Amino acid sequence: MRRFLVAGNWKMHGSLEMTSELISGISRSVLEMASLSEQRALAYDILVCPPTVYLQHAVGIAEGQPLVIGAQNVNAHENGAYTGEIALPMLAEIGCSYVLIGHSERRALFYETDQQVAEKFAACVAEEQQVTPILCVGETLDERKQGATEQVVGQQLDAVLDKVGIQRMQQSVIAYEPVWAIGTGETASPEQAQNVHAFIRARLAQHNTGIAESMRILYGGSVKAGNAELLFAQPDIDGGLIGGAALKIESFVGICRAAQKLAAQT
């Protein structure tokens, strides 16, 4: 069975105080909700991705809590003259468990290409790496209107598959994030999201059915407490990559509640 993953992407928001309050508050609330005050284990996984400067602080606050910490970006090189960049060994050393790769804002605002995304992904799944990549894929509104969703998402997936092969893909998570539904208040209907998730899984199954079935595919696009259960109930949606709702304890925990409820039913 695939475990739900509820992942919060804080983007460029936060402070030391906010980092402490959010991580502590989320941890306390989900444990109380699950009646697990003495047993720090949940039936689903929780991840938060603060800005880079707060990662080490976040890891310290999260120690012993029912969530893990991830980064929002990484460089494909292990070291070198890349001013301002962060290397995977650095993330691993401070205790990061995940890293977002190819988020739509990285592609759109910083012009990351499919090839650059594939190179970052390849670095993450190289032998002995300890940070799990979350590969983000998705189409713009214009591309959806043109009926090019599967073409765009397939191209983004193929760039990574061609680079690393299907066996390495099993060391990762995929997040489908329709660009037109990020921070706009618009959300793909559960059926629309499921259709693309099913397409992604089928694309992976062309290479290896077992790996395709085991891959966690998250939905990211204005997920809220009010729509999370309907989205997560779809057969190929394994959780969410949460933006704005991840910045408030109550809203993020509401999404966790949906994952907990559905996990208890399986």
C-alpha positions as protocol buffer text, in pm:
chain_id: "A"
residue {
  index: 1
  type: MET
  ca { x: 0 y: 0 z: 0 }
}
residue {
  index: 2
  type: ARG
  ca { x: 119 y: 352 z: -80 }
}
residue {
  index: 3
  type: ARG
  ca { x: 130 y: 579 z: 226 }
}
residue {
  index: 4
  type: PHE
  ca { x: -18 y: 925 z: 193 }
}
residue {
  index: 5
  type: LEU
  ca { x: 233 y: 1210 z: 205 }
}
residue {
  index: 6
  type: VAL
  ca { x: 122 y: 1560 z: 304 }
}
residue {
  index: 7
  type: ALA
  ca { x: 402 y: 1798 z: 205 }
}
residue {
  index: 8
  type: GLY
  ca { x: 408 y: 2169 z: 285 }
}
residue {
  index: 9
  type: ASN
  ca { x: 606 y: 2404 z: 60 }
}
residue {
  index: 10
  type: TRP
  ca { x: 657 y: 2730 z: 249 }
}
residue {
  index: 11
  type: LYS
  ca { x: 818 y: 2899 z: -53 }
}
residue {
  index: 12
  type: MET
  ca { x: 980 y: 3232 z: 45 }
}
residue {
  index: 13
  type: HIS
  ca { x: 788 y: 3275 z: 370 }
}
residue {
  index: 14
  type: GLY
  ca { x: 892 y: 3241 z: 730 }
}
residue {
  index: 15
  type: SER
  ca { x: 1114 y: 3342 z: 1019 }
}
residue {
  index: 16
  type: LEU
  ca { x: 1285 y: 3159 z: 1301 }
}
residue {
  index: 17
  type: GLU
  ca { x: 981 y: 3216 z: 1520 }
}
residue {
  index: 18
  type: MET
  ca { x: 736 y: 3104 z: 1254 }
}
residue {
  index: 19
  type: THR
  ca { x: 942 y: 2792 z: 1182 }
}
residue {
  index: 20
  type: SER
  ca { x: 933 y: 2692 z: 1547 }
}
residue {
  index: 21
  type: GLU
  ca { x: 563 y: 2768 z: 1587 }
}
residue {
  index: 22
  type: LEU
  ca { x: 451 y: 2589 z: 1273 }
}
residue {
  index: 23
  type: ILE
  ca { x: 652 y: 2272 z: 1325 }
}
residue {
  index: 24
  type: SER
  ca { x: 567 y: 2246 z: 1695 }
}
residue {
  index: 25
  type: GLY
  ca { x: 203 y: 2332 z: 1640 }
}
residue {
  index: 26
  type: ILE
  ca { x: 154 y: 2090 z: 1352 }
}
residue {
  index: 27
  type: SER
  ca { x: 326 y: 1812 z: 1543 }
}
residue {
  index: 28
  type: ARG
  ca { x: 122 y: 1866 z: 1857 }
}
residue {
  index: 29
  type: SER
  ca { x: -206 y: 1889 z: 1665 }
}
residue {
  index: 30
  type: VAL
  ca { x: -163 y: 1580 z: 1450 }
}
residue {
  index: 31
  type: LEU
  ca { x: -60 y: 1371 z: 1750 }
}
residue {
  index: 32
  type: GLU
  ca { x: -361 y: 1489 z: 1948 }
}
residue {
  index: 33
  type: MET
  ca { x: -584 y: 1426 z: 1648 }
}
residue {
  index: 34
  type: ALA
  ca { x: -455 y: 1072 z: 1617 }
}
residue {
  index: 35
  type: SER
  ca { x: -449 y: 1010 z: 1995 }
}
residue {
  index: 36
  type: LEU
  ca { x: -81 y: 927 z: 1967 }
}
residue {
  index: 37
  type: SER
  ca { x: 68 y: 1151 z: 2233 }
}
residue {
  index: 38
  type: GLU
  ca { x: 291 y: 868 z: 2353 }
}
residue {
  index: 39
  type: GLN
  ca { x: 343 y: 696 z: 2018 }
}
residue {
  index: 40
  type: ARG
  ca { x: 509 y: 911 z: 1760 }
}
residue {
  index: 41
  type: ALA
  ca { x: 401 y: 718 z: 1453 }
}
residue {
  index: 42
  type: LEU
  ca { x: 129 y: 802 z: 1204 }
}
residue {
  index: 43
  type: ALA
  ca { x: -39 y: 603 z: 928 }
}
residue {
  index: 44
  type: TYR
  ca { x: 73 y: 868 z: 677 }
}
residue {
  index: 45
  type: ASP
  ca { x: 379 y: 1090 z: 631 }
}
residue {
  index: 46
  type: ILE
  ca { x: 420 y: 1465 z: 686 }
}
residue {
  index: 47
  type: LEU
  ca { x: 687 y: 1686 z: 533 }
}
residue {
  index: 48
  type: VAL
  ca { x: 753 y: 2059 z: 552 }
}
residue {
  index: 49
  type: CYS
  ca { x: 992 y: 2251 z: 328 }
}
residue {
  index: 50
  type: PRO
  ca { x: 1101 y: 2584 z: 483 }
}
residue {
  index: 51
  type: PRO
  ca { x: 1332 y: 2835 z: 314 }
}
residue {
  index: 52
  type: THR
  ca { x: 1695 y: 2725 z: 300 }
}
residue {
  index: 53
  type: VAL
  ca { x: 1819 y: 2955 z: 576 }
}
residue {
  index: 54
  type: TYR
  ca { x: 1580 y: 2793 z: 826 }
}
residue {
  index: 55
  type: LEU
  ca { x: 1644 y: 2429 z: 734 }
}
residue {
  index: 56
  type: GLN
  ca { x: 1891 y: 2345 z: 1010 }
}
residue {
  index: 57
  type: HIS
  ca { x: 1673 y: 2517 z: 1269 }
}
residue {
  index: 58
  type: ALA
  ca { x: 1371 y: 2327 z: 1137 }
}
residue {
  index: 59
  type: VAL
  ca { x: 1551 y: 1992 z: 1156 }
}
residue {
  index: 60
  type: GLY
  ca { x: 1632 y: 2060 z: 1520 }
}
residue {
  index: 61
  type: ILE
  ca { x: 1274 y: 2152 z: 1606 }
}
residue {
  index: 62
  type: ALA
  ca { x: 1140 y: 1846 z: 1418 }
}
residue {
  index: 63
  type: GLU
  ca { x: 1363 y: 1596 z: 1598 }
}
residue {
  index: 64
  type: GLY
  ca { x: 1141 y: 1340 z: 1768 }
}
residue {
  index: 65
  type: GLN
  ca { x: 830 y: 1484 z: 1605 }
}
residue {
  index: 66
  type: PRO
  ca { x: 602 y: 1307 z: 1353 }
}
residue {
  index: 67
  type: LEU
  ca { x: 726 y: 1501 z: 1052 }
}
residue {
  index: 68
  type: VAL
  ca { x: 1042 y: 1545 z: 847 }
}
residue {
  index: 69
  type: ILE
  ca { x: 1210 y: 1840 z: 677 }
}
residue {
  index: 70
  type: GLY
  ca { x: 1279 y: 1898 z: 310 }
}
residue {
  index: 71
  type: ALA
  ca { x: 1443 y: 2165 z: 94 }
}
residue {
  index: 72
  type: GLN
  ca { x: 1286 y: 2360 z: -192 }
}
residue {
  index: 73
  type: ASN
  ca { x: 1576 y: 2338 z: -437 }
}
residue {
  index: 74
  type: VAL
  ca { x: 1927 y: 2200 z: -485 }
}
residue {
  index: 75
  type: ASN
  ca { x: 2217 y: 2223 z: -729 }
}
residue {
  index: 76
  type: ALA
  ca { x: 2310 y: 1922 z: -942 }
}
residue {
  index: 77
  type: HIS
  ca { x: 2679 y: 1951 z: -848 }
}
residue {
  index: 78
  type: GLU
  ca { x: 2830 y: 1815 z: -526 }
}
residue {
  index: 79
  type: ASN
  ca { x: 3052 y: 2120 z: -482 }
}
residue {
  index: 80
  type: GLY
  ca { x: 3229 y: 2389 z: -680 }
}
residue {
  index: 81
  type: ALA
  ca { x: 3224 y: 2754 z: -780 }
}
residue {
  index: 82
  type: TYR
  ca { x: 2846 y: 2799 z: -781 }
}
residue {
  index: 83
  type: THR
  ca { x: 2792 y: 3106 z: -568 }
}
residue {
  index: 84
  type: GLY
  ca { x: 2464 y: 3104 z: -378 }
}
residue {
  index: 85
  type: GLU
  ca { x: 2382 y: 2741 z: -455 }
}
residue {
  index: 86
  type: ILE
  ca { x: 2323 y: 2448 z: -219 }
}
residue {
  index: 87
  type: ALA
  ca { x: 2461 y: 2097 z: -272 }
}
residue {
  index: 88
  type: LEU
  ca { x: 2295 y: 1767 z: -185 }
}
residue {
  index: 89
  type: PRO
  ca { x: 2564 y: 1660 z: 65 }
}
residue {
  index: 90
  type: MET
  ca { x: 2496 y: 1983 z: 253 }
}
residue {
  index: 91
  type: LEU
  ca { x: 2125 y: 1907 z: 275 }
}
residue {
  index: 92
  type: ALA
  ca { x: 2195 y: 1550 z: 383 }
}
residue {
  index: 93
  type: GLU
  ca { x: 2445 y: 1659 z: 647 }
}
residue {
  index: 94
  type: ILE
  ca { x: 2196 y: 1882 z: 827 }
}
residue {
  index: 95
  type: GLY
  ca { x: 1923 y: 1617 z: 817 }
}
residue {
  index: 96
  type: CYS
  ca { x: 1699 y: 1703 z: 522 }
}
residue {
  index: 97
  type: SER
  ca { x: 1495 y: 1404 z: 405 }
}
residue {
  index: 98
  type: TYR
  ca { x: 1343 y: 1540 z: 81 }
}
residue {
  index: 99
  type: VAL
  ca { x: 1402 y: 1808 z: -181 }
}
residue {
  index: 100
  type: LEU
  ca { x: 1166 y: 1957 z: -439 }
}
residue {
  index: 101
  type: ILE
  ca { x: 1292 y: 1928 z: -796 }
}
residue {
  index: 102
  type: GLY
  ca { x: 1152 y: 2125 z: -1090 }
}
residue {
  index: 103
  type: HIS
  ca { x: 878 y: 2314 z: -908 }
}
residue {
  index: 104
  type: SER
  ca { x: 673 y: 2516 z: -1156 }
}
residue {
  index: 105
  type: GLU
  ca { x: 803 y: 2842 z: -1010 }
}
residue {
  index: 106
  type: ARG
  ca { x: 1161 y: 2726 z: -1064 }
}
residue {
  index: 107
  type: ARG
  ca { x: 1074 y: 2643 z: -1424 }
}
residue {
  index: 108
  type: ALA
  ca { x: 879 y: 2963 z: -1494 }
}
residue {
  index: 109
  type: LEU
  ca { x: 1064 y: 3227 z: -1290 }
}
residue {
  index: 110
  type: PHE
  ca { x: 1418 y: 3090 z: -1304 }
}
residue {
  index: 111
  type: TYR
  ca { x: 1395 y: 2927 z: -1647 }
}
residue {
  index: 112
  type: GLU
  ca { x: 1493 y: 2578 z: -1538 }
}
residue {
  index: 113
  type: THR
  ca { x: 1474 y: 2345 z: -1837 }
}
residue {
  index: 114
  type: ASP
  ca { x: 1363 y: 1984 z: -1844 }
}
residue {
  index: 115
  type: GLN
  ca { x: 1729 y: 1890 z: -1888 }
}
residue {
  index: 116
  type: GLN
  ca { x: 1841 y: 2087 z: -1584 }
}
residue {
  index: 117
  type: VAL
  ca { x: 1561 y: 1933 z: -1379 }
}
residue {
  index: 118
  type: ALA
  ca { x: 1670 y: 1588 z: -1496 }
}
residue {
  index: 119
  type: GLU
  ca { x: 2030 y: 1660 z: -1393 }
}
residue {
  index: 120
  type: LYS
  ca { x: 1921 y: 1764 z: -1043 }
}
residue {
  index: 121
  type: PHE
  ca { x: 1704 y: 1456 z: -1016 }
}
residue {
  index: 122
  type: ALA
  ca { x: 1992 y: 1234 z: -1129 }
}
residue {
  index: 123
  type: ALA
  ca { x: 2214 y: 1379 z: -858 }
}
residue {
  index: 124
  type: CYS
  ca { x: 1949 y: 1300 z: -598 }
}
residue {
  index: 125
  type: VAL
  ca { x: 1913 y: 934 z: -695 }
}
residue {
  index: 126
  type: ALA
  ca { x: 2283 y: 863 z: -738 }
}
residue {
  index: 127
  type: GLU
  ca { x: 2418 y: 590 z: -515 }
}
residue {
  index: 128
  type: GLU
  ca { x: 2454 y: 672 z: -146 }
}
residue {
  index: 129
  type: GLN
  ca { x: 2248 y: 990 z: -165 }
}
residue {
  index: 130
  type: GLN
  ca { x: 2018 y: 1031 z: 133 }
}
residue {
  index: 131
  type: VAL
  ca { x: 1773 y: 1296 z: 13 }
}
residue {
  index: 132
  type: THR
  ca { x: 1457 y: 1185 z: -168 }
}
residue {
  index: 133
  type: PRO
  ca { x: 1359 y: 1401 z: -468 }
}
residue {
  index: 134
  type: ILE
  ca { x: 1002 y: 1512 z: -528 }
}
residue {
  index: 135
  type: LEU
  ca { x: 978 y: 1564 z: -903 }
}
residue {
  index: 136
  type: CYS
  ca { x: 725 y: 1835 z: -990 }
}
residue {
  index: 137
  type: VAL
  ca { x: 548 y: 1825 z: -1327 }
}
residue {
  index: 138
  type: GLY
  ca { x: 253 y: 2017 z: -1466 }
}
residue {
  index: 139
  type: GLU
  ca { x: 106 y: 2228 z: -1744 }
}
residue {
  index: 140
  type: THR
  ca { x: 13 y: 2595 z: -1779 }
}
residue {
  index: 141
  type: LEU
  ca { x: -340 y: 2718 z: -1846 }
}
residue {
  index: 142
  type: ASP
  ca { x: -261 y: 2782 z: -2213 }
}
residue {
  index: 143
  type: GLU
  ca { x: -123 y: 2431 z: -2250 }
}
residue {
  index: 144
  type: ARG
  ca { x: -435 y: 2282 z: -2089 }
}
residue {
  index: 145
  type: LYS
  ca { x: -663 y: 2488 z: -2316 }
}
residue {
  index: 146
  type: GLN
  ca { x: -467 y: 2359 z: -2615 }
}
residue {
  index: 147
  type: GLY
  ca { x: -522 y: 2002 z: -2500 }
}
residue {
  index: 148
  type: ALA
  ca { x: -149 y: 1958 z: -2443 }
}
residue {
  index: 149
  type: THR
  ca { x: -155 y: 1846 z: -2078 }
}
residue {
  index: 150
  type: GLU
  ca { x: -41 y: 1490 z: -2144 }
}
residue {
  index: 151
  type: GLN
  ca { x: 216 y: 1603 z: -2400 }
}
residue {
  index: 152
  type: VAL
  ca { x: 373 y: 1851 z: -2156 }
}
residue {
  index: 153
  type: VAL
  ca { x: 364 y: 1625 z: -1851 }
}
residue {
  index: 154
  type: GLY
  ca { x: 487 y: 1330 z: -2056 }
}
residue {
  index: 155
  type: GLN
  ca { x: 780 y: 1535 z: -2187 }
}
residue {
  index: 156
  type: GLN
  ca { x: 876 y: 1642 z: -1836 }
}
residue {
  index: 157
  type: LEU
  ca { x: 863 y: 1282 z: -1714 }
}
residue {
  index: 158
  type: ASP
  ca { x: 1050 y: 1146 z: -2013 }
}
residue {
  index: 159
  type: ALA
  ca { x: 1338 y: 1390 z: -1962 }
}
residue {
  index: 160
  type: VAL
  ca { x: 1399 y: 1232 z: -1622 }
}
residue {
  index: 161
  type: LEU
  ca { x: 1332 y: 874 z: -1733 }
}
residue {
  index: 162
  type: ASP
  ca { x: 1576 y: 913 z: -2021 }
}
residue {
  index: 163
  type: LYS
  ca { x: 1837 y: 1045 z: -1780 }
}
residue {
  index: 164
  type: VAL
  ca { x: 1811 y: 796 z: -1491 }
}
residue {
  index: 165
  type: GLY
  ca { x: 1592 y: 506 z: -1602 }
}
residue {
  index: 166
  type: ILE
  ca { x: 1288 y: 360 z: -1431 }
}
residue {
  index: 167
  type: GLN
  ca { x: 1479 y: 176 z: -1158 }
}
residue {
  index: 168
  type: ARG
  ca { x: 1609 y: 502 z: -1014 }
}
residue {
  index: 169
  type: MET
  ca { x: 1262 y: 655 z: -1027 }
}
residue {
  index: 170
  type: GLN
  ca { x: 1148 y: 429 z: -744 }
}
residue {
  index: 171
  type: GLN
  ca { x: 1371 y: 633 z: -510 }
}
residue {
  index: 172
  type: SER
  ca { x: 1148 y: 937 z: -563 }
}
residue {
  index: 173
  type: VAL
  ca { x: 805 y: 1096 z: -532 }
}
residue {
  index: 174
  type: ILE
  ca { x: 620 y: 1273 z: -814 }
}
residue {
  index: 175
  type: ALA
  ca { x: 401 y: 1580 z: -767 }
}
residue {
  index: 176
  type: TYR
  ca { x: 153 y: 1685 z: -1034 }
}
residue {
  index: 177
  type: GLU
  ca { x: 96 y: 2058 z: -1003 }
}
residue {
  index: 178
  type: PRO
  ca { x: -120 y: 2221 z: -1269 }
}
residue {
  index: 179
  type: VAL
  ca { x: 40 y: 2563 z: -1294 }
}
residue {
  index: 180
  type: TRP
  ca { x: -297 y: 2728 z: -1349 }
}
residue {
  index: 181
  type: ALA
  ca { x: -414 y: 2607 z: -1006 }
}
residue {
  index: 182
  type: ILE
  ca { x: -118 y: 2721 z: -796 }
}
residue {
  index: 183
  type: GLY
  ca { x: -192 y: 3019 z: -574 }
}
residue {
  index: 184
  type: THR
  ca { x: -492 y: 3115 z: -788 }
}
residue {
  index: 185
  type: GLY
  ca { x: -767 y: 2965 z: -578 }
}
residue {
  index: 186
  type: GLU
  ca { x: -852 y: 2750 z: -879 }
}
residue {
  index: 187
  type: THR
  ca { x: -833 y: 2376 z: -823 }
}
residue {
  index: 188
  type: ALA
  ca { x: -848 y: 2092 z: -1068 }
}
residue {
  index: 189
  type: SER
  ca { x: -1158 y: 1887 z: -1000 }
}
residue {
  index: 190
  type: PRO
  ca { x: -1089 y: 1549 z: -838 }
}
residue {
  index: 191
  type: GLU
  ca { x: -1167 y: 1390 z: -1175 }
}
residue {
  index: 192
  type: GLN
  ca { x: -929 y: 1620 z: -1366 }
}
residue {
  index: 193
  type: ALA
  ca { x: -651 y: 1558 z: -1116 }
}
residue {
  index: 194
  type: GLN
  ca { x: -712 y: 1182 z: -1116 }
}
residue {
  index: 195
  type: ASN
  ca { x: -697 y: 1169 z: -1495 }
}
residue {
  index: 196
  type: VAL
  ca { x: -350 y: 1322 z: -1501 }
}
residue {
  index: 197
  type: HIS
  ca { x: -229 y: 1111 z: -1209 }
}
residue {
  index: 198
  type: ALA
  ca { x: -351 y: 800 z: -1391 }
}
residue {
  index: 199
  type: PHE
  ca { x: -167 y: 916 z: -1704 }
}
residue {
  index: 200
  type: ILE
  ca { x: 155 y: 961 z: -1505 }
}
residue {
  index: 201
  type: ARG
  ca { x: 125 y: 614 z: -1351 }
}
residue {
  index: 202
  type: ALA
  ca { x: 51 y: 461 z: -1692 }
}
residue {
  index: 203
  type: ARG
  ca { x: 354 y: 638 z: -1839 }
}
residue {
  index: 204
  type: LEU
  ca { x: 574 y: 485 z: -1569 }
}
residue {
  index: 205
  type: ALA
  ca { x: 406 y: 145 z: -1619 }
}
residue {
  index: 206
  type: GLN
  ca { x: 527 y: 142 z: -1978 }
}
residue {
  index: 207
  type: HIS
  ca { x: 871 y: 90 z: -1824 }
}
residue {
  index: 208
  type: ASN
  ca { x: 790 y: -112 z: -1510 }
}
residue {
  index: 209
  type: THR
  ca { x: 444 y: -194 z: -1376 }
}
residue {
  index: 210
  type: GLY
  ca { x: 560 y: -273 z: -1023 }
}
residue {
  index: 211
  type: ILE
  ca { x: 748 y: 51 z: -981 }
}
residue {
  index: 212
  type: ALA
  ca { x: 458 y: 248 z: -1130 }
}
residue {
  index: 213
  type: GLU
  ca { x: 217 y: 98 z: -878 }
}
residue {
  index: 214
  type: SER
  ca { x: 447 y: 172 z: -584 }
}
residue {
  index: 215
  type: MET
  ca { x: 523 y: 535 z: -677 }
}
residue {
  index: 216
  type: ARG
  ca { x: 362 y: 806 z: -467 }
}
residue {
  index: 217
  type: ILE
  ca { x: 209 y: 1078 z: -684 }
}
residue {
  index: 218
  type: LEU
  ca { x: 100 y: 1394 z: -502 }
}
residue {
  index: 219
  type: TYR
  ca { x: -142 y: 1660 z: -620 }
}
residue {
  index: 220
  type: GLY
  ca { x: -38 y: 2023 z: -583 }
}
residue {
  index: 221
  type: GLY
  ca { x: -271 y: 2305 z: -674 }
}
residue {
  index: 222
  type: SER
  ca { x: -466 y: 2505 z: -414 }
}
residue {
  index: 223
  type: VAL
  ca { x: -526 y: 2203 z: -189 }
}
residue {
  index: 224
  type: LYS
  ca { x: -723 y: 2304 z: 120 }
}
residue {
  index: 225
  type: ALA
  ca { x: -881 y: 2131 z: 417 }
}
residue {
  index: 226
  type: GLY
  ca { x: -1215 y: 2158 z: 239 }
}
residue {
  index: 227
  type: ASN
  ca { x: -1115 y: 1971 z: -77 }
}
residue {
  index: 228
  type: ALA
  ca { x: -833 y: 1744 z: 43 }
}
residue {
  index: 229
  type: GLU
  ca { x: -1049 y: 1441 z: 123 }
}
residue {
  index: 230
  type: LEU
  ca { x: -1215 y: 1436 z: -219 }
}
residue {
  index: 231
  type: LEU
  ca { x: -877 y: 1472 z: -391 }
}
residue {
  index: 232
  type: PHE
  ca { x: -698 y: 1214 z: -177 }
}
residue {
  index: 233
  type: ALA
  ca { x: -983 y: 965 z: -223 }
}
residue {
  index: 234
  type: GLN
  ca { x: -894 y: 931 z: -591 }
}
residue {
  index: 235
  type: PRO
  ca { x: -718 y: 600 z: -663 }
}
residue {
  index: 236
  type: ASP
  ca { x: -397 y: 751 z: -802 }
}
residue {
  index: 237
  type: ILE
  ca { x: -361 y: 1053 z: -571 }
}
residue {
  index: 238
  type: ASP
  ca { x: -132 y: 976 z: -277 }
}
residue {
  index: 239
  type: GLY
  ca { x: -135 y: 1306 z: -92 }
}
residue {
  index: 240
  type: GLY
  ca { x: -64 y: 1668 z: -161 }
}
residue {
  index: 241
  type: LEU
  ca { x: 207 y: 1927 z: -217 }
}
residue {
  index: 242
  type: ILE
  ca { x: 59 y: 2217 z: -24 }
}
residue {
  index: 243
  type: GLY
  ca { x: 142 y: 2585 z: -72 }
}
residue {
  index: 244
  type: GLY
  ca { x: -55 y: 2861 z: 99 }
}
residue {
  index: 245
  type: ALA
  ca { x: -246 y: 2628 z: 331 }
}
residue {
  index: 246
  type: ALA
  ca { x: 85 y: 2499 z: 469 }
}
residue {
  index: 247
  type: LEU
  ca { x: 154 y: 2835 z: 636 }
}
residue {
  index: 248
  type: LYS
  ca { x: -124 y: 2804 z: 893 }
}
residue {
  index: 249
  type: ILE
  ca { x: -141 y: 2526 z: 1150 }
}
residue {
  index: 250
  type: GLU
  ca { x: -517 y: 2485 z: 1136 }
}
residue {
  index: 251
  type: SER
  ca { x: -542 y: 2461 z: 758 }
}
residue {
  index: 252
  type: PHE
  ca { x: -244 y: 2228 z: 719 }
}
residue {
  index: 253
  type: VAL
  ca { x: -366 y: 2000 z: 998 }
}
residue {
  index: 254
  type: GLY
  ca { x: -707 y: 1994 z: 831 }
}
residue {
  index: 255
  type: ILE
  ca { x: -541 y: 1847 z: 524 }
}
residue {
  index: 256
  type: CYS
  ca { x: -356 y: 1598 z: 744 }
}
residue {
  index: 257
  type: ARG
  ca { x: -694 y: 1502 z: 891 }
}
residue {
  index: 258
  type: ALA
  ca { x: -811 y: 1397 z: 545 }
}
residue {
  index: 259
  type: ALA
  ca { x: -501 y: 1179 z: 499 }
}
residue {
  index: 260
  type: GLN
  ca { x: -550 y: 1025 z: 842 }
}
residue {
  index: 261
  type: LYS
  ca { x: -917 y: 946 z: 775 }
}
residue {
  index: 262
  type: LEU
  ca { x: -850 y: 783 z: 440 }
}
residue {
  index: 263
  type: ALA
  ca { x: -545 y: 595 z: 568 }
}
residue {
  index: 264
  type: ALA
  ca { x: -760 y: 446 z: 844 }
}
residue {
  index: 265
  type: GLN
  ca { x: -1004 y: 315 z: 583 }
}
residue {
  index: 266
  type: THR
  ca { x: -744 y: 118 z: 389 }
}
